[in-house]
Amino acid sequence: MKNNNKDVLILALGEIIVAVLVAIGFLATGFFKWQVISGAILGGAVTVINFLILSFSINRALDKFMETRGDKELTDEEIEKLSKAQSIKVQNAITKSYVLRTGLMFGSLIVAFISGWFDPLATVIPLLMYKPLIYAAEFIKKKRGE
């Protein structure tokens, strides 16, 4: 879990940088308003929360698998049987996580479009930066030898 906390911090720092860049971009184009900041914060927060939900679901599914497996040595046939039995449970956990995370993203966009408290474009940009930030974090970790 220690490495996961580091990943969350890297993602959160990346989202803060994205929020600052979004604000600078809006300032430079003359379209800045306070909703830009709140939108960037909403998008960044949803991205970090989605990552936490994903991490929690996967870790929980793996922990359940390891509990089921136990500590004893298993033959190849027993491992295959256990893997098949647990793969459906792991897939269900991943699917539930995906539905929850997608709903959270769409919900944040709906709130941004309807409420008037958030700039929709400033909300979308941090949401779209999720994968590039994850790739950048992995690249940095590889360069540092972690």
PDB file of C-alpha atoms in Angstrom:
ATOM      1  CA  MET A   1       0.000   0.000   0.000  1.00  0.00           C
ATOM      2  CA  LYS A   2       3.004   2.281   0.515  1.00  0.00           C
ATOM      3  CA  ASN A   3       3.669   2.424  -3.232  1.00  0.00           C
ATOM      4  CA  ASN A   4      -0.025   3.091  -3.864  1.00  0.00           C
ATOM      5  CA  ASN A   5       0.106   6.144  -1.568  1.00  0.00           C
ATOM      6  CA  LYS A   6       3.051   7.415  -3.585  1.00  0.00           C
ATOM      7  CA  ASP A   7       1.073   6.941  -6.805  1.00  0.00           C
ATOM      8  CA  VAL A   8      -1.866   8.869  -5.347  1.00  0.00           C
ATOM      9  CA  LEU A   9       0.441  11.717  -4.316  1.00  0.00           C
ATOM     10  CA  ILE A  10       2.042  11.840  -7.759  1.00  0.00           C
ATOM     11  CA  LEU A  11      -1.392  11.880  -9.414  1.00  0.00           C
ATOM     12  CA  ALA A  12      -2.660  14.592  -7.044  1.00  0.00           C
ATOM     13  CA  LEU A  13       0.444  16.711  -7.674  1.00  0.00           C
ATOM     14  CA  GLY A  14      -0.017  16.244 -11.422  1.00  0.00           C
ATOM     15  CA  GLU A  15      -3.645  17.323 -11.155  1.00  0.00           C
ATOM     16  CA  ILE A  16      -2.617  20.435  -9.205  1.00  0.00           C
ATOM     17  CA  ILE A  17      -0.175  21.292 -11.987  1.00  0.00           C
ATOM     18  CA  VAL A  18      -2.921  20.721 -14.567  1.00  0.00           C
ATOM     19  CA  ALA A  19      -5.290  22.991 -12.605  1.00  0.00           C
ATOM     20  CA  VAL A  20      -2.669  25.753 -12.545  1.00  0.00           C
ATOM     21  CA  LEU A  21      -2.037  25.353 -16.272  1.00  0.00           C
ATOM     22  CA  VAL A  22      -5.784  25.460 -16.962  1.00  0.00           C
ATOM     23  CA  ALA A  23      -6.094  28.685 -14.964  1.00  0.00           C
ATOM     24  CA  ILE A  24      -3.117  30.202 -16.803  1.00  0.00           C
ATOM     25  CA  GLY A  25      -4.633  29.166 -20.135  1.00  0.00           C
ATOM     26  CA  PHE A  26      -7.948  30.783 -19.299  1.00  0.00           C
ATOM     27  CA  LEU A  27      -6.149  33.904 -18.048  1.00  0.00           C
ATOM     28  CA  ALA A  28      -4.133  34.135 -21.251  1.00  0.00           C
ATOM     29  CA  THR A  29      -7.237  33.897 -23.424  1.00  0.00           C
ATOM     30  CA  GLY A  30      -9.205  36.387 -21.337  1.00  0.00           C
ATOM     31  CA  PHE A  31     -11.938  33.919 -20.368  1.00  0.00           C
ATOM     32  CA  PHE A  32     -10.913  33.533 -16.726  1.00  0.00           C
ATOM     33  CA  LYS A  33     -13.613  33.517 -14.070  1.00  0.00           C
ATOM     34  CA  TRP A  34     -13.818  31.951 -10.633  1.00  0.00           C
ATOM     35  CA  GLN A  35     -15.694  28.934 -12.059  1.00  0.00           C
ATOM     36  CA  VAL A  36     -12.486  27.938 -13.861  1.00  0.00           C
ATOM     37  CA  ILE A  37     -10.740  27.309 -10.534  1.00  0.00           C
ATOM     38  CA  SER A  38     -13.696  25.415  -9.068  1.00  0.00           C
ATOM     39  CA  GLY A  39     -14.055  23.381 -12.278  1.00  0.00           C
ATOM     40  CA  ALA A  40     -10.376  22.449 -12.308  1.00  0.00           C
ATOM     41  CA  ILE A  41     -10.581  21.469  -8.639  1.00  0.00           C
ATOM     42  CA  LEU A  42     -13.699  19.364  -9.283  1.00  0.00           C
ATOM     43  CA  GLY A  43     -12.104  17.574 -12.242  1.00  0.00           C
ATOM     44  CA  GLY A  44      -8.858  16.950 -10.361  1.00  0.00           C
ATOM     45  CA  ALA A  45     -10.655  15.733  -7.242  1.00  0.00           C
ATOM     46  CA  VAL A  46     -12.820  13.324  -9.235  1.00  0.00           C
ATOM     47  CA  THR A  47      -9.724  11.978 -10.985  1.00  0.00           C
ATOM     48  CA  VAL A  48      -7.914  11.313  -7.695  1.00  0.00           C
ATOM     49  CA  ILE A  49     -11.058   9.796  -6.131  1.00  0.00           C
ATOM     50  CA  ASN A  50     -11.469   7.526  -9.180  1.00  0.00           C
ATOM     51  CA  PHE A  51      -7.872   6.353  -8.802  1.00  0.00           C
ATOM     52  CA  LEU A  52      -8.454   5.640  -5.107  1.00  0.00           C
ATOM     53  CA  ILE A  53     -11.635   3.686  -5.881  1.00  0.00           C
ATOM     54  CA  LEU A  54      -9.807   1.658  -8.541  1.00  0.00           C
ATOM     55  CA  SER A  55      -6.882   0.930  -6.219  1.00  0.00           C
ATOM     56  CA  PHE A  56      -9.165  -0.029  -3.356  1.00  0.00           C
ATOM     57  CA  SER A  57     -11.280  -2.371  -5.511  1.00  0.00           C
ATOM     58  CA  ILE A  58      -8.296  -4.145  -7.009  1.00  0.00           C
ATOM     59  CA  ASN A  59      -6.507  -4.488  -3.666  1.00  0.00           C
ATOM     60  CA  ARG A  60      -9.676  -5.798  -2.039  1.00  0.00           C
ATOM     61  CA  ALA A  61     -10.249  -8.357  -4.818  1.00  0.00           C
ATOM     62  CA  LEU A  62      -6.636  -9.527  -4.597  1.00  0.00           C
ATOM     63  CA  ASP A  63      -6.806  -9.763  -0.796  1.00  0.00           C
ATOM     64  CA  LYS A  64      -9.935 -11.917  -1.045  1.00  0.00           C
ATOM     65  CA  PHE A  65      -8.200 -14.119  -3.602  1.00  0.00           C
ATOM     66  CA  MET A  66      -5.176 -14.550  -1.319  1.00  0.00           C
ATOM     67  CA  GLU A  67      -7.460 -15.355   1.655  1.00  0.00           C
ATOM     68  CA  THR A  68      -9.182 -18.028  -0.393  1.00  0.00           C
ATOM     69  CA  ARG A  69      -5.866 -19.438  -1.548  1.00  0.00           C
ATOM     70  CA  GLY A  70      -4.447 -19.770   1.955  1.00  0.00           C
ATOM     71  CA  ASP A  71      -0.824 -20.531   2.854  1.00  0.00           C
ATOM     72  CA  LYS A  72      -0.546 -24.153   1.778  1.00  0.00           C
ATOM     73  CA  GLU A  73       1.283 -25.314  -1.338  1.00  0.00           C
ATOM     74  CA  LEU A  74      -1.045 -25.971  -4.246  1.00  0.00           C
ATOM     75  CA  THR A  75      -0.634 -28.218  -7.238  1.00  0.00           C
ATOM     76  CA  ASP A  76      -0.960 -26.794 -10.738  1.00  0.00           C
ATOM     77  CA  GLU A  77      -4.454 -28.259 -11.049  1.00  0.00           C
ATOM     78  CA  GLU A  78      -5.561 -26.707  -7.732  1.00  0.00           C
ATOM     79  CA  ILE A  79      -4.151 -23.319  -8.738  1.00  0.00           C
ATOM     80  CA  GLU A  80      -5.973 -23.468 -12.082  1.00  0.00           C
ATOM     81  CA  LYS A  81      -9.256 -24.472 -10.413  1.00  0.00           C
ATOM     82  CA  LEU A  82      -8.939 -21.721  -7.800  1.00  0.00           C
ATOM     83  CA  SER A  83      -8.029 -19.143 -10.425  1.00  0.00           C
ATOM     84  CA  LYS A  84     -11.063 -19.991 -12.548  1.00  0.00           C
ATOM     85  CA  ALA A  85     -13.362 -19.829  -9.539  1.00  0.00           C
ATOM     86  CA  GLN A  86     -11.979 -16.489  -8.371  1.00  0.00           C
ATOM     87  CA  SER A  87     -11.624 -14.825 -11.774  1.00  0.00           C
ATOM     88  CA  ILE A  88     -15.378 -14.255 -12.001  1.00  0.00           C
ATOM     89  CA  LYS A  89     -15.373 -12.574  -8.589  1.00  0.00           C
ATOM     90  CA  VAL A  90     -12.417 -10.374  -9.562  1.00  0.00           C
ATOM     91  CA  GLN A  91     -14.101  -9.447 -12.866  1.00  0.00           C
ATOM     92  CA  ASN A  92     -17.293  -8.531 -11.006  1.00  0.00           C
ATOM     93  CA  ALA A  93     -15.343  -6.308  -8.607  1.00  0.00           C
ATOM     94  CA  ILE A  94     -13.611  -4.585 -11.519  1.00  0.00           C
ATOM     95  CA  THR A  95     -16.931  -4.094 -13.340  1.00  0.00           C
ATOM     96  CA  LYS A  96     -18.582  -2.593 -10.252  1.00  0.00           C
ATOM     97  CA  SER A  97     -15.606  -0.284  -9.812  1.00  0.00           C
ATOM     98  CA  TYR A  98     -15.777   0.774 -13.462  1.00  0.00           C
ATOM     99  CA  VAL A  99     -19.499   1.551 -13.267  1.00  0.00           C
ATOM    100  CA  LEU A 100     -19.021   3.563 -10.075  1.00  0.00           C
ATOM    101  CA  ARG A 101     -16.044   5.500 -11.454  1.00  0.00           C
ATOM    102  CA  THR A 102     -17.797   6.216 -14.778  1.00  0.00           C
ATOM    103  CA  GLY A 103     -20.908   7.364 -12.941  1.00  0.00           C
ATOM    104  CA  LEU A 104     -18.821   9.653 -10.789  1.00  0.00           C
ATOM    105  CA  MET A 105     -17.196  11.198 -13.857  1.00  0.00           C
ATOM    106  CA  PHE A 106     -20.484  11.712 -15.676  1.00  0.00           C
ATOM    107  CA  GLY A 107     -22.066  13.040 -12.497  1.00  0.00           C
ATOM    108  CA  SER A 108     -19.314  15.616 -12.099  1.00  0.00           C
ATOM    109  CA  LEU A 109     -19.742  16.713 -15.716  1.00  0.00           C
ATOM    110  CA  ILE A 110     -23.504  16.997 -15.334  1.00  0.00           C
ATOM    111  CA  VAL A 111     -23.032  19.089 -12.185  1.00  0.00           C
ATOM    112  CA  ALA A 112     -20.493  21.263 -14.021  1.00  0.00           C
ATOM    113  CA  PHE A 113     -22.855  21.874 -16.937  1.00  0.00           C
ATOM    114  CA  ILE A 114     -26.006  22.439 -14.880  1.00  0.00           C
ATOM    115  CA  SER A 115     -24.945  24.184 -11.678  1.00  0.00           C
ATOM    116  CA  GLY A 116     -23.056  27.195 -12.994  1.00  0.00           C
ATOM    117  CA  TRP A 117     -20.534  26.801 -10.164  1.00  0.00           C
ATOM    118  CA  PHE A 118     -17.979  25.060 -12.356  1.00  0.00           C
ATOM    119  CA  ASP A 119     -16.640  25.803 -15.810  1.00  0.00           C
ATOM    120  CA  PRO A 120     -17.359  22.648 -17.856  1.00  0.00           C
ATOM    121  CA  LEU A 121     -14.184  22.864 -19.957  1.00  0.00           C
ATOM    122  CA  ALA A 122     -12.045  23.426 -16.873  1.00  0.00           C
ATOM    123  CA  THR A 123     -13.708  20.348 -15.341  1.00  0.00           C
ATOM    124  CA  VAL A 124     -13.145  18.133 -18.396  1.00  0.00           C
ATOM    125  CA  ILE A 125      -9.433  18.899 -18.865  1.00  0.00           C
ATOM    126  CA  PRO A 126      -8.253  17.350 -15.549  1.00  0.00           C
ATOM    127  CA  LEU A 127     -10.468  14.320 -16.217  1.00  0.00           C
ATOM    128  CA  LEU A 128      -8.807  13.835 -19.613  1.00  0.00           C
ATOM    129  CA  MET A 129      -5.327  14.164 -18.111  1.00  0.00           C
ATOM    130  CA  TYR A 130      -5.697  11.016 -15.988  1.00  0.00           C
ATOM    131  CA  LYS A 131      -3.938   8.602 -18.323  1.00  0.00           C
ATOM    132  CA  PRO A 132      -1.173  10.988 -19.434  1.00  0.00           C
ATOM    133  CA  LEU A 133      -0.403  11.695 -15.762  1.00  0.00           C
ATOM    134  CA  ILE A 134      -0.303   7.974 -14.948  1.00  0.00           C
ATOM    135  CA  TYR A 135       2.028   7.351 -17.910  1.00  0.00           C
ATOM    136  CA  ALA A 136       4.247  10.267 -16.861  1.00  0.00           C
ATOM    137  CA  ALA A 137       4.393   8.944 -13.286  1.00  0.00           C
ATOM    138  CA  GLU A 138       5.371   5.469 -14.518  1.00  0.00           C
ATOM    139  CA  PHE A 139       8.013   6.981 -16.803  1.00  0.00           C
ATOM    140  CA  ILE A 140       9.493   8.981 -13.925  1.00  0.00           C
ATOM    141  CA  LYS A 141       9.491   5.930 -11.640  1.00  0.00           C
ATOM    142  CA  LYS A 142      11.279   3.855 -14.299  1.00  0.00           C
ATOM    143  CA  LYS A 143      13.893   6.563 -14.822  1.00  0.00           C
ATOM    144  CA  ARG A 144      14.509   6.684 -11.070  1.00  0.00           C
ATOM    145  CA  GLY A 145      14.752   2.875 -10.937  1.00  0.00           C
ATOM    146  CA  GLU A 146      11.732   2.310  -8.700  1.00  0.00           C
TER     147      GLU A 146
END
